[in-house]
CSV table of C-alpha atoms in Angstrom, one decimal:
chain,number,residue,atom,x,y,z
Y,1,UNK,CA,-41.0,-27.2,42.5
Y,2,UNK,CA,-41.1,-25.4,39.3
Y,3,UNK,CA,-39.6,-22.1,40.9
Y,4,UNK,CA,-36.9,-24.2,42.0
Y,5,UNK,CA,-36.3,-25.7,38.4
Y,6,UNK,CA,-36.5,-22.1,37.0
Y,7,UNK,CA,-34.1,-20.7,39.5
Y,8,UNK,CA,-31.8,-23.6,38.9
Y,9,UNK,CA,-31.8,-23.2,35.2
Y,10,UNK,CA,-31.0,-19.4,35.5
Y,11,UNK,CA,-28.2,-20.4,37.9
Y,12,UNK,CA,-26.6,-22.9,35.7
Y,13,UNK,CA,-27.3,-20.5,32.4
Y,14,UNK,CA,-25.4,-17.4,34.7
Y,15,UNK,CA,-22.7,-19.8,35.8
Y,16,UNK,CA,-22.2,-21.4,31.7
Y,17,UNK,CA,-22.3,-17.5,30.6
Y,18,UNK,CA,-19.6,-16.8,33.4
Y,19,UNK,CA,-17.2,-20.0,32.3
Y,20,UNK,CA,-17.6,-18.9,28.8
Y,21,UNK,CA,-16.5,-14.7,29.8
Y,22,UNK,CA,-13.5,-16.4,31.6
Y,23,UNK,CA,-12.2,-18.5,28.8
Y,24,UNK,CA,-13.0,-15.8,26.7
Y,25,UNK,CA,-10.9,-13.3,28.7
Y,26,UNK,CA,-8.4,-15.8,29.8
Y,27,UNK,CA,-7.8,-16.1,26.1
Y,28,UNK,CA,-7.4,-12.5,25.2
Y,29,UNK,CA,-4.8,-12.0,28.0
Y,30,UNK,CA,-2.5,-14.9,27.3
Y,31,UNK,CA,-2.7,-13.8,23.6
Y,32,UNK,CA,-2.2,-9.9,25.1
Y,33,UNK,CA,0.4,-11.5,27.1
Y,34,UNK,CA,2.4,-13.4,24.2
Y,35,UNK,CA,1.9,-10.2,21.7
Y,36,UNK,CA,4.1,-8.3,24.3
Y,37,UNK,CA,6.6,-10.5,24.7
Y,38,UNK,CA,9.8,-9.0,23.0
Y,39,UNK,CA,12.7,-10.8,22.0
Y,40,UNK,CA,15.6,-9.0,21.3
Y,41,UNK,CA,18.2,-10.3,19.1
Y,42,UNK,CA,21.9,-11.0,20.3
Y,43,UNK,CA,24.3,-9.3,18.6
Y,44,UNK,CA,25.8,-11.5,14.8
Y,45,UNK,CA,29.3,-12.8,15.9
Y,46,UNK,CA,32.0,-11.9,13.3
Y,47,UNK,CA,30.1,-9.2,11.8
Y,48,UNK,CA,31.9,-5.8,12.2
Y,49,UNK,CA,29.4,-3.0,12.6
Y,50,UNK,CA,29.8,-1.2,8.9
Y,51,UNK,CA,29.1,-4.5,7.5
Y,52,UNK,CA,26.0,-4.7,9.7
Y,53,UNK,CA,25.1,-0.9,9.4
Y,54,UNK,CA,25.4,-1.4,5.2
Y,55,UNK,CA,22.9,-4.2,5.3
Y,56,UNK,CA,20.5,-2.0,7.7
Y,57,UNK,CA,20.8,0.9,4.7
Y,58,UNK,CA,19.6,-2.4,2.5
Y,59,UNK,CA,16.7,-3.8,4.8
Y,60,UNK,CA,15.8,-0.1,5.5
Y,61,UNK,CA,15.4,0.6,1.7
Y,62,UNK,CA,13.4,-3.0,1.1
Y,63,UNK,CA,11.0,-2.1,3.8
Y,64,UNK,CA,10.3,1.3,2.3
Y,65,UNK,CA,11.0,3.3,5.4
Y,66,UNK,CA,12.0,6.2,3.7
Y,67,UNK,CA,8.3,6.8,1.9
Y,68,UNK,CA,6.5,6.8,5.6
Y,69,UNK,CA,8.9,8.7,7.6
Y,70,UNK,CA,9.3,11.3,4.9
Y,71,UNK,CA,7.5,14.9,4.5
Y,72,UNK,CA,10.5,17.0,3.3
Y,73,UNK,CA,13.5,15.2,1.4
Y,74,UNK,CA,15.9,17.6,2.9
Y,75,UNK,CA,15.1,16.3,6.4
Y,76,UNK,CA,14.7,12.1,5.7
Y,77,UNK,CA,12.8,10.1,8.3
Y,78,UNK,CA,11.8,13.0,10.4
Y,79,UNK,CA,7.9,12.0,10.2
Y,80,UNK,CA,5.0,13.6,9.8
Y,81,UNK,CA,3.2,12.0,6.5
Y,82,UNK,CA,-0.7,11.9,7.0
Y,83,UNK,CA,-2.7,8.9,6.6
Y,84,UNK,CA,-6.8,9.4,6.3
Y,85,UNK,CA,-8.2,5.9,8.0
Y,86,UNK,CA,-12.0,5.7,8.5
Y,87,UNK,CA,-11.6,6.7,12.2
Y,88,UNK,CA,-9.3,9.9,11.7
Y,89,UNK,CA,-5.6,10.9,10.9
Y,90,UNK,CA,-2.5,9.9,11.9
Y,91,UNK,CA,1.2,11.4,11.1
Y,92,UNK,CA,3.7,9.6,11.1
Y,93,UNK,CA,6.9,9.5,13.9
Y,94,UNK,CA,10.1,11.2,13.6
Y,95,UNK,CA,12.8,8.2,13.6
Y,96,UNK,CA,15.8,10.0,13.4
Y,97,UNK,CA,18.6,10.2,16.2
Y,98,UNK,CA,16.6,13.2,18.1
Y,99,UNK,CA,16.3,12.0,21.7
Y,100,UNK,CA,13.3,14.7,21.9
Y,101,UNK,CA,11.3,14.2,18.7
Y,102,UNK,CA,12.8,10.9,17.5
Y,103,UNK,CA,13.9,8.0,18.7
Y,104,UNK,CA,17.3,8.8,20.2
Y,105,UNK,CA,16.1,8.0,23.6
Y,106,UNK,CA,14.6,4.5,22.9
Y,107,UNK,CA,16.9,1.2,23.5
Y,108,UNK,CA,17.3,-1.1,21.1
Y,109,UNK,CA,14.9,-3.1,22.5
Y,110,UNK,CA,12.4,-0.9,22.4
Y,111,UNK,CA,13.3,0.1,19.1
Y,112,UNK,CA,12.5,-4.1,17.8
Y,113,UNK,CA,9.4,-3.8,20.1
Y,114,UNK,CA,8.1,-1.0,18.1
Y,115,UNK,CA,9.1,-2.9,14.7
Y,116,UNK,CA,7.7,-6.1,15.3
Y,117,UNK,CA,5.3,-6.0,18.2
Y,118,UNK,CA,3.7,-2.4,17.3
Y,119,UNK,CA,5.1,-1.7,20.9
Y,120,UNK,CA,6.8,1.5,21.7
Y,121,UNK,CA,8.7,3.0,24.4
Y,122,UNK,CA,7.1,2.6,27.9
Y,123,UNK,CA,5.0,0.1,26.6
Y,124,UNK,CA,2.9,2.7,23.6
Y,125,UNK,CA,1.0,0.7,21.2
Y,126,UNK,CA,0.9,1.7,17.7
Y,127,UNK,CA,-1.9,1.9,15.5
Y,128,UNK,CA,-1.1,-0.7,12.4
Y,129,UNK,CA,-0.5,2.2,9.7
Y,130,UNK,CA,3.2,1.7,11.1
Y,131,UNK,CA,3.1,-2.0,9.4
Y,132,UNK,CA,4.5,-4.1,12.1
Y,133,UNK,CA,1.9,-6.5,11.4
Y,134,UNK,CA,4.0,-7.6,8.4
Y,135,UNK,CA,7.8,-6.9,10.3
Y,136,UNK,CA,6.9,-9.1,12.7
Y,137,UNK,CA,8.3,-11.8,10.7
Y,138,UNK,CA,11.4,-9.8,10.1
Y,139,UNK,CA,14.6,-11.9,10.9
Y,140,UNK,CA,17.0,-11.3,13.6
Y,141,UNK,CA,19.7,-10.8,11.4
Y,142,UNK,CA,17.5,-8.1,9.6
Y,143,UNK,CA,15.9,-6.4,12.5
Y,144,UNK,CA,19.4,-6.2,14.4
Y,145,UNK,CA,20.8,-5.0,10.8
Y,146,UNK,CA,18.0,-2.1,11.1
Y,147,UNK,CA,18.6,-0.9,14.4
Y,148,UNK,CA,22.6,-0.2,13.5
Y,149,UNK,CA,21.9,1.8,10.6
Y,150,UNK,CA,18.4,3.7,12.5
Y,151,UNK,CA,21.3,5.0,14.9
Y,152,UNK,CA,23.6,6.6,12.0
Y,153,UNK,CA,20.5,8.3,11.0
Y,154,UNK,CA,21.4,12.5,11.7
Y,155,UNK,CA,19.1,13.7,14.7
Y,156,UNK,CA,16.6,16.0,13.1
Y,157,UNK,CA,14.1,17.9,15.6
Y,158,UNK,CA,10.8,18.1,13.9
Y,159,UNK,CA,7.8,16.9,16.1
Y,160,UNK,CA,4.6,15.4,14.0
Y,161,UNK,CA,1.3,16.7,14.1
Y,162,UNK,CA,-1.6,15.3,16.3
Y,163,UNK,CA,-3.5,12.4,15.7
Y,164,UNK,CA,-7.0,13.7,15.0
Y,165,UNK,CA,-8.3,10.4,16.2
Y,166,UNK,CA,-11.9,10.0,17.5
Y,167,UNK,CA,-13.1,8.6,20.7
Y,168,UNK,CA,-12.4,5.3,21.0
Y,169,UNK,CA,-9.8,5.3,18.4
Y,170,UNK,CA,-7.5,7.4,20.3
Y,171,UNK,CA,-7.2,5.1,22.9
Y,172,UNK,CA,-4.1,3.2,22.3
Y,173,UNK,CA,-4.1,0.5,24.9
Y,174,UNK,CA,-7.3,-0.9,22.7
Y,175,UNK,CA,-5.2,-1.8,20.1
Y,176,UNK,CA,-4.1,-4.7,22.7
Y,177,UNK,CA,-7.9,-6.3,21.7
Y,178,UNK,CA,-7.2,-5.2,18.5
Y,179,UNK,CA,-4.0,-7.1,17.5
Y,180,UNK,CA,-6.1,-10.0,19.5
Y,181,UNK,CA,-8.2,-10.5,16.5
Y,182,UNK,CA,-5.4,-8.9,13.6
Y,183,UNK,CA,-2.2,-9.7,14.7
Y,184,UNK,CA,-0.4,-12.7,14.6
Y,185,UNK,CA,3.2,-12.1,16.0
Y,186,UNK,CA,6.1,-14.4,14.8
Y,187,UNK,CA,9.4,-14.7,12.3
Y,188,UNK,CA,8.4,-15.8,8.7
Y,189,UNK,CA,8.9,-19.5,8.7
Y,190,UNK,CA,10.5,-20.9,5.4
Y,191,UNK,CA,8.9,-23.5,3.5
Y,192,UNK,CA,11.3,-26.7,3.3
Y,193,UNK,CA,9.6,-28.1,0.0
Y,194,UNK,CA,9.8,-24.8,-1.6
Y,195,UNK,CA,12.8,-23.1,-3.7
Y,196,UNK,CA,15.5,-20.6,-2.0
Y,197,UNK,CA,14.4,-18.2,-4.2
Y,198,UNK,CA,11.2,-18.9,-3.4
Y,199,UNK,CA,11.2,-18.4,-0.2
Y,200,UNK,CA,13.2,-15.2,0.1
Y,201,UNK,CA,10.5,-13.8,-2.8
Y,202,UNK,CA,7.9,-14.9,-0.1
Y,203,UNK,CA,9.5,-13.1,2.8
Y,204,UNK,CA,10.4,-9.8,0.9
Y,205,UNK,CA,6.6,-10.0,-0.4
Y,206,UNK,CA,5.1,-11.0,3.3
Y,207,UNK,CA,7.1,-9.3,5.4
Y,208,UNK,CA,10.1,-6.6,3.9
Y,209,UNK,CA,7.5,-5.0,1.1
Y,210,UNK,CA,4.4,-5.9,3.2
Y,211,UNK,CA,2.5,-5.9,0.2
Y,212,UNK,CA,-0.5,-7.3,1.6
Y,213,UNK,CA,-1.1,-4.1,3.8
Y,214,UNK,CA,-1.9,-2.6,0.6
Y,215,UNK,CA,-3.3,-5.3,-2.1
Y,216,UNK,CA,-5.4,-7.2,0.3
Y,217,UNK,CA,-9.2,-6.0,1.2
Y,218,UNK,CA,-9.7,-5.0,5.1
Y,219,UNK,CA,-12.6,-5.8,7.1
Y,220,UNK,CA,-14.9,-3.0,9.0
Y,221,UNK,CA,-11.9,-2.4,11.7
Y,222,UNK,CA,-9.2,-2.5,9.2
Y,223,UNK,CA,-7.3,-6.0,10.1
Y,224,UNK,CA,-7.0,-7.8,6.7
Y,225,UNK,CA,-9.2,-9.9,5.2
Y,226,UNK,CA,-10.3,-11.4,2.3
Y,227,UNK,CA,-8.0,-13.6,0.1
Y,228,UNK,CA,-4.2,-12.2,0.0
Y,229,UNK,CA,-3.2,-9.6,-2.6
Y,230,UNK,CA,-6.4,-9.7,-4.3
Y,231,UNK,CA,-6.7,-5.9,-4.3
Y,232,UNK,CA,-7.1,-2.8,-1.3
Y,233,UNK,CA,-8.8,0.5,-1.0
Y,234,UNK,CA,-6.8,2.8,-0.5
Y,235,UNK,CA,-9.2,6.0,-0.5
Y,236,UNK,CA,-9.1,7.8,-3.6
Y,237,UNK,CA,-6.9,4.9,-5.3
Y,238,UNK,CA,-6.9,1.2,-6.0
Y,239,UNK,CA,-4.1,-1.2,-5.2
Y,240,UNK,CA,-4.9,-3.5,-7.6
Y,241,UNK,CA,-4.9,-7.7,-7.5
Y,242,UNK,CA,-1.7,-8.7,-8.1
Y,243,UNK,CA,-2.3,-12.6,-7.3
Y,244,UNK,CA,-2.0,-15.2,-10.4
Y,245,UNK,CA,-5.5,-14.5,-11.6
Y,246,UNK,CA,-5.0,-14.0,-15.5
Y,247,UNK,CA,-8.0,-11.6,-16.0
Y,248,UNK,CA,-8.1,-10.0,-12.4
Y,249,UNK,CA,-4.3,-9.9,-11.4
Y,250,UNK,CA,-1.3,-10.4,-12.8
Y,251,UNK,CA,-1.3,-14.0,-14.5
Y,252,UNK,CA,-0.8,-12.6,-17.9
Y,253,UNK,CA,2.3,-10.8,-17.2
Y,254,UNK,CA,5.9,-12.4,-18.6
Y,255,UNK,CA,8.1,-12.8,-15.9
Y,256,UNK,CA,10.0,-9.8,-17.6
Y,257,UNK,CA,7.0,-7.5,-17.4
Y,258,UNK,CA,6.8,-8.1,-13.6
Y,259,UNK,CA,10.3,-7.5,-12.9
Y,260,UNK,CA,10.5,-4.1,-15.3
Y,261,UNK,CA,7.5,-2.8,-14.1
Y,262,UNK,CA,8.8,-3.4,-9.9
Y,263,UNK,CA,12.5,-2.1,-11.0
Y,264,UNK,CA,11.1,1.0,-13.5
Y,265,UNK,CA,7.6,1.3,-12.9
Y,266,UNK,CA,6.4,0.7,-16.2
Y,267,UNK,CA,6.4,-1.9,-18.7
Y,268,UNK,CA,5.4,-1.5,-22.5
Y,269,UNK,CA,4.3,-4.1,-25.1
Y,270,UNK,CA,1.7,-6.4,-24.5
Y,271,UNK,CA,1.2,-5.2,-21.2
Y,272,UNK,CA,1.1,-1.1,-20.4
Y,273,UNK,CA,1.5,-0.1,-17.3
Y,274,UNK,CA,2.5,2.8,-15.2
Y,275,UNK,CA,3.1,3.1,-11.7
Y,276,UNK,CA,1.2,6.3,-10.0
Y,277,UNK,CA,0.1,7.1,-6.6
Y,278,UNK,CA,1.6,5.3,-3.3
Y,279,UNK,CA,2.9,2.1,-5.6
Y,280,UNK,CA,5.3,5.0,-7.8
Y,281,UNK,CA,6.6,6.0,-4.1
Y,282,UNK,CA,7.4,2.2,-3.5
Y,283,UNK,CA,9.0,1.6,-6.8
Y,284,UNK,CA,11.1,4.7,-6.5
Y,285,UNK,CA,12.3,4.5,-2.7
Y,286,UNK,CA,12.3,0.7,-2.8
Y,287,UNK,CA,12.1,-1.9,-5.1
Y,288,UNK,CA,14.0,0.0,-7.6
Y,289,UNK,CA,16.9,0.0,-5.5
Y,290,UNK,CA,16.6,-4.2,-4.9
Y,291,UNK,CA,19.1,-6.6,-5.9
Y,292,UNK,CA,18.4,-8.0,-9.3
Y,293,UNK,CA,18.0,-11.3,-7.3
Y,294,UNK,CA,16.0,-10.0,-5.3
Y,295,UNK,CA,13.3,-9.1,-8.0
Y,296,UNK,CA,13.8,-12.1,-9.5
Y,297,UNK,CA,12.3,-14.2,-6.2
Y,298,UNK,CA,9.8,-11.5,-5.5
Y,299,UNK,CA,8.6,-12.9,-9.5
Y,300,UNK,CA,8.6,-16.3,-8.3
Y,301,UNK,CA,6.9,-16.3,-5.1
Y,302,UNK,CA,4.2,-14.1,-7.1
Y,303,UNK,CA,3.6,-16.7,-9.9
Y,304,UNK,CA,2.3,-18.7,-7.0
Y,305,UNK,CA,0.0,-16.3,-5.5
Y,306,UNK,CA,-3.4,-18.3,-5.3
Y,307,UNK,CA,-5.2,-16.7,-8.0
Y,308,UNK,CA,-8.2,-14.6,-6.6
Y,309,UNK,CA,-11.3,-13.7,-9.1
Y,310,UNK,CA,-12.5,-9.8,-8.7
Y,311,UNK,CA,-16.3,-9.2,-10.2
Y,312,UNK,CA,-16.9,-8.4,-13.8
Y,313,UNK,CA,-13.0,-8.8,-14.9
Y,314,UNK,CA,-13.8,-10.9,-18.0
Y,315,UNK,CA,-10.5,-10.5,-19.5
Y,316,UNK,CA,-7.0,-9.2,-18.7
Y,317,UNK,CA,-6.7,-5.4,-17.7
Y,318,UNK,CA,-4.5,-4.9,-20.7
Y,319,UNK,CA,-6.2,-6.5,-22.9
Y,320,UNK,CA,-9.0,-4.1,-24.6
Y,321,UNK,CA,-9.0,-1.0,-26.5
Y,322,UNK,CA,-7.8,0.7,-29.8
Y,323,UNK,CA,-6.4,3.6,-31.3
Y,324,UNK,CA,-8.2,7.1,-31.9
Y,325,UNK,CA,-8.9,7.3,-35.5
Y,326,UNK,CA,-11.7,10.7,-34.8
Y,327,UNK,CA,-9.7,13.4,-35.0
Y,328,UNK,CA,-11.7,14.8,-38.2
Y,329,UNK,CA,-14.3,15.1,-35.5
Y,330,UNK,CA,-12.7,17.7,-33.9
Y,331,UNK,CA,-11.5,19.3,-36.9
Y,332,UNK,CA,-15.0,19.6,-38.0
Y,333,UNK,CA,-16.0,21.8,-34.7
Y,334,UNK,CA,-13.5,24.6,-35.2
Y,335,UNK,CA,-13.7,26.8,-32.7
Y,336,UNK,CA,-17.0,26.3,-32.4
Y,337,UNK,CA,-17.3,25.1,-28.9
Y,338,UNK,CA,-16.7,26.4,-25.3
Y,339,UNK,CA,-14.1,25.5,-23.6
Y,340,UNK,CA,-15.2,25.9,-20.2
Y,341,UNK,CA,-18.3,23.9,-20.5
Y,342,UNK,CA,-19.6,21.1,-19.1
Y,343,UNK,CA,-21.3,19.9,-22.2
Y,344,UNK,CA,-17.8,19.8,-23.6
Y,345,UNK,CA,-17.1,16.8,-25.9
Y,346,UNK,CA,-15.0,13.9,-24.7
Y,347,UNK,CA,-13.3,14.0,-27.7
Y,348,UNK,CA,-12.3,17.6,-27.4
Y,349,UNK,CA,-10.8,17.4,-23.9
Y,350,UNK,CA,-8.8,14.0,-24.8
Y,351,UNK,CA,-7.5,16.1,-27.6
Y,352,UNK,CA,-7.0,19.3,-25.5
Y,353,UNK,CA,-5.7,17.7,-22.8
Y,354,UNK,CA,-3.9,14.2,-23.6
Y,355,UNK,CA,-3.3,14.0,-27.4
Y,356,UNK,CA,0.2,16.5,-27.4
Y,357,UNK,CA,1.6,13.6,-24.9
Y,358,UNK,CA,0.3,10.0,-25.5
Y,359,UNK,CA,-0.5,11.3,-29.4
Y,360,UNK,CA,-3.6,11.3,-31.1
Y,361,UNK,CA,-4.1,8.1,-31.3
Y,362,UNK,CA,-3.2,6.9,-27.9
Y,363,UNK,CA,-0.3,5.1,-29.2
Y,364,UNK,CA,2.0,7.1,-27.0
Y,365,UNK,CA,5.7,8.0,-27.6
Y,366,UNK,CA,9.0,8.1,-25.9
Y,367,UNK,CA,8.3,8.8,-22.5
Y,368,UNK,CA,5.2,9.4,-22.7
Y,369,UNK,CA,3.1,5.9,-22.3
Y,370,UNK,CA,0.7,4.2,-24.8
Y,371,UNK,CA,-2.9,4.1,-23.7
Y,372,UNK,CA,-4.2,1.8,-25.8
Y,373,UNK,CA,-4.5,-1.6,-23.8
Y,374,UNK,CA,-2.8,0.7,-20.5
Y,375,UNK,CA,-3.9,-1.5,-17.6
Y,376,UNK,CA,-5.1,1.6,-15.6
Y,377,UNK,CA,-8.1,2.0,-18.4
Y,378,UNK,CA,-8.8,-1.6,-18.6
Y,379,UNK,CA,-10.0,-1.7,-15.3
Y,380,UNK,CA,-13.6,-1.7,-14.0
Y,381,UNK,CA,-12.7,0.8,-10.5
Y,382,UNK,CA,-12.6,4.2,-11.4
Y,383,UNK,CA,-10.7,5.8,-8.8
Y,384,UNK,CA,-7.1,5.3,-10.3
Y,385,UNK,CA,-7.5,7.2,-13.4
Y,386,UNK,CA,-9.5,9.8,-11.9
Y,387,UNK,CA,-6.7,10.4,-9.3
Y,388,UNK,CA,-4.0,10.4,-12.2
Y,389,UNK,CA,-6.2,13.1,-14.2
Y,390,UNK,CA,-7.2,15.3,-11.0
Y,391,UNK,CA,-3.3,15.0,-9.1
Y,392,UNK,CA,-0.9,13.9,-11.9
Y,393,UNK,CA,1.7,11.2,-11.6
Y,394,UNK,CA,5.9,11.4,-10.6
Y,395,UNK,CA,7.8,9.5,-10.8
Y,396,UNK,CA,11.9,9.2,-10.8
Y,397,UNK,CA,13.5,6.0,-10.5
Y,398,UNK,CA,17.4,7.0,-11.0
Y,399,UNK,CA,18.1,9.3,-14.1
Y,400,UNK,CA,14.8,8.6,-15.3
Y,401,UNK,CA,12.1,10.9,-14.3
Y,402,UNK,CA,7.8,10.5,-15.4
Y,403,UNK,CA,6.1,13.8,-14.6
Y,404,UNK,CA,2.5,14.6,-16.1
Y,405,UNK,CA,1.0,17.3,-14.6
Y,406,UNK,CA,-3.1,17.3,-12.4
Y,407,UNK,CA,-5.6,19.0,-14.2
Y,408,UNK,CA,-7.6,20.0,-11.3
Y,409,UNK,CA,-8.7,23.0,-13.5
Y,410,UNK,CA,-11.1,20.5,-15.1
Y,411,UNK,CA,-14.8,20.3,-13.6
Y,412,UNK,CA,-15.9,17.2,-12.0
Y,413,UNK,CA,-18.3,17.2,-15.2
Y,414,UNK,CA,-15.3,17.7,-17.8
Y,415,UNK,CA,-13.1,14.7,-15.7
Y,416,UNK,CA,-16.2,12.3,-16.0
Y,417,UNK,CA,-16.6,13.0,-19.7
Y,418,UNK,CA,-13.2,12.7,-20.4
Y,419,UNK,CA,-12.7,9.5,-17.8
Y,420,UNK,CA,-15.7,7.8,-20.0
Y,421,UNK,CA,-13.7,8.6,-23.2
Y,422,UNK,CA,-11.0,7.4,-22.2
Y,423,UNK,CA,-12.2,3.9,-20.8
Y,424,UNK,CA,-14.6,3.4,-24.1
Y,425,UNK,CA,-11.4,4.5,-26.3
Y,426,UNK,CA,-8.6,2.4,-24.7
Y,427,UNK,CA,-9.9,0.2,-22.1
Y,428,UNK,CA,-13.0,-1.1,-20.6
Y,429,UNK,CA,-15.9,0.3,-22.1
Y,430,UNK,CA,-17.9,-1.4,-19.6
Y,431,UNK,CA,-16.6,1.7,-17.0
Y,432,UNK,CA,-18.8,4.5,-16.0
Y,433,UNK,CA,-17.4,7.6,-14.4
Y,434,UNK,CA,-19.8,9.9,-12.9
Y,435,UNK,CA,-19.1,13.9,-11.5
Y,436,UNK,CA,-19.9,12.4,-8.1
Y,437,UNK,CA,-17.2,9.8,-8.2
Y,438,UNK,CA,-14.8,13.0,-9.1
Y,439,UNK,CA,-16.2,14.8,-6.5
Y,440,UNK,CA,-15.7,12.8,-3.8
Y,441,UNK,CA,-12.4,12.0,-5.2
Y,442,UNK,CA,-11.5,15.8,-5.0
């Protein structure tokens, strides 16, 4: 009797595992299913096709195409940028007119498949550095808009690099279980009780900008997690929080500052702040080309960013530091000290290396930004100023062009010391950089 009982328990435990791997499964192919379903826009009655081609240049420049697509500014949108995820490299596609190497053979359907369902031609899943987990909530008046002007684009014949992928991260049909559990495909719904200007801020934040695929923390496979636009690792920089938080994001900005700094790049006064890195590529292909409306309801939707708390941010990044009043100090040393060491003062290199531009006292001048206060310094990640010291930031939004040159001649030792100047100087003195922090940054 008690056999019985045992093999009657290890059939009803085999048959509940077996009803659990079915709904299970069942689930993950209806959502599969439903993921893959594209829906292709009819074409906007009364709309002549320069009028729709013109707002495609527009939605084309708000999504930042240009930045991804874009090795060689001579040949626009003809792919091949490298991105370093934790499970290899990928390049970017040619989407130019080039029925070999672009996308002159795909159909417009295929085209909006590959926008907002991360679904190429003959069915080719993308991998989610091509951000169609955001432009899945792209209208159909935009998407459409898209497709017209992708076709004036001039074929260009360029073929990408490989993916240097590993096994099984070059597999793209897995990205079907992976959108399972990071996708969520669908147009941006407005919110009836909010503003018009806030909801267009909300969808040129969400969806057009996608600024979550940088500002928001990802989990171990990369989907998104953690609260929304409360800062992203981006390797060897920091996209920093930029949700209402007055010490950790960007609570403490005036509506003004947010506006200059996503139409310019920078903002001085209270706040200093310079954009560098990928967010000076997205201020000078993108947001500096928006509509002054535009800007304006990106600034209100992000007033009303729930404000997320990052560790050991007791106060506003701009808020801490002061001027450089040692400069006797180095007028004391003479020439008594060697350049090339990596005992070398922090004093010396700031003045060696930063004074002639941002002055002696950090106040900064012209075009050259103050450092006192500078939001990059007041922060407690290293990895922004170190990349700014090692690479260098340029910038050119219109007329206006920021260039300050990498000094990579530096030793990982010098770039600490002067890192740990800098931050006890200007910003947060609570900061430590160390030569294995530069080195890995290197």
């Amino acid at each position: 009797m008690r056999a019985r009982g045992r093999a009657r328990t290890r059939t009803l435990l085999g048959l509940g595992v077996l009803a659990v791997a079915v709904i299970v499964g069942t689930t993950f192919a209806i959502t599969i299913a439903r993921q893959s379903q594209l829906h292709m826009p009819t074409q906007q009655v009364g709309v002549d096709q320069a009028t729709l081609v013109q707002r495609g240049a527009y939605v084309a420049r708000v999504a930042d195409c240009v930045a991804c697509h874009t090795t060689d500014k001579d040949k626009p949108y003809a792919g091949g940028v490298a991105f370093d995820t934790p499970f290899g490299k990928l390049y970017s596609t040619n989407i130019t007119q080039d029925r070999t190497d672009g996308i002159g053979s795909f159909t417009d359907e295929e085209i909006v498949g590959a926008i907002r369902n991360g679904i190429s031609k003959d069915g080719r899943r993308l991998y989610p550095a091509m951000p169609y987990t955001s432009y899945t909530g792209m209208s159909d008046a935009d998407v459409t808009a898209l497709v017209a002007y992708l076709r004036t684009i001039t074929p260009i014949q360029q073929a990408p690099p490989a993916n240097t992928m590993g096994f099984p991260f070059n597999q793209r049909w897995a990205m079907a279980f992976w959108n399972v559990l990071n996708f969520h495909a669908g147009r941006q719904e407005k919110d009836p009780a909010r503003s018009e200007a806030w909801n267009r801020g909300a969808y040129l934040v969400q969806t057009m900008e996608h600024c979550q695929e940088c500002h928001t923390p990802r989990n171990f496979i990369q989907g998104l997690s953690g609260p929304t636009l409360s800062g992203g690792d981006l390797g060897p920089w920091n996209a920093y929080n930029i949700t209402s938080s007055v010490n950790s994001g960007i609570g403490g900005w005036s509506d003004a500052d947010i506006a200059g700094y996503l139409k310019t790049g920078e903002v001085h006064g209270k706040v200093n702040a310079n954009a560098g890195g990928p967010m000076a590529e997205v201020v000078e292909n993108s947001t500096s080309k928006l509509d002054d409306a535009d800007i304006d309801a990106m600034v209100t939707y992000l007033r009303t960013v729930p404000a997320a708390e990052n560790k050991d941010n007791a106060q506003p990044r701009f808020a801490s530091g002061s001027a450089y009043t040692g400069i006797d100090h180095v007028r004391a040393l003479g020439r008594s000290y060697d350049a090339s060491s990596d005992a070398m003062d922090g004093q010396l290199l700031f003045n060696a290396n930063c004074a002639t531009c941002h002055t002696v006292t950090g106040k900064g001048v012209g075009e050259y930004p103050r450092l006192i206060g500078n939001t990059v310094l007041g922060d407690n990640d290293t990895r922004n100023v170190t990349a700014v010291i090692l690479h260098g930031l340029h910038r050119k939004v219109g007329d206006h062009e920021v260039f300050m040159p990498g000094f990579t001649d530096l030793s990982d030792a010098q770039v600490a010391t002067l890192g740990n100047f800098l931050f006890k100087q200007f910003g947060n003195a609570r900061t430590t950089l160390t030569a294995d922090d530069v080195r890995k940054a290197r």
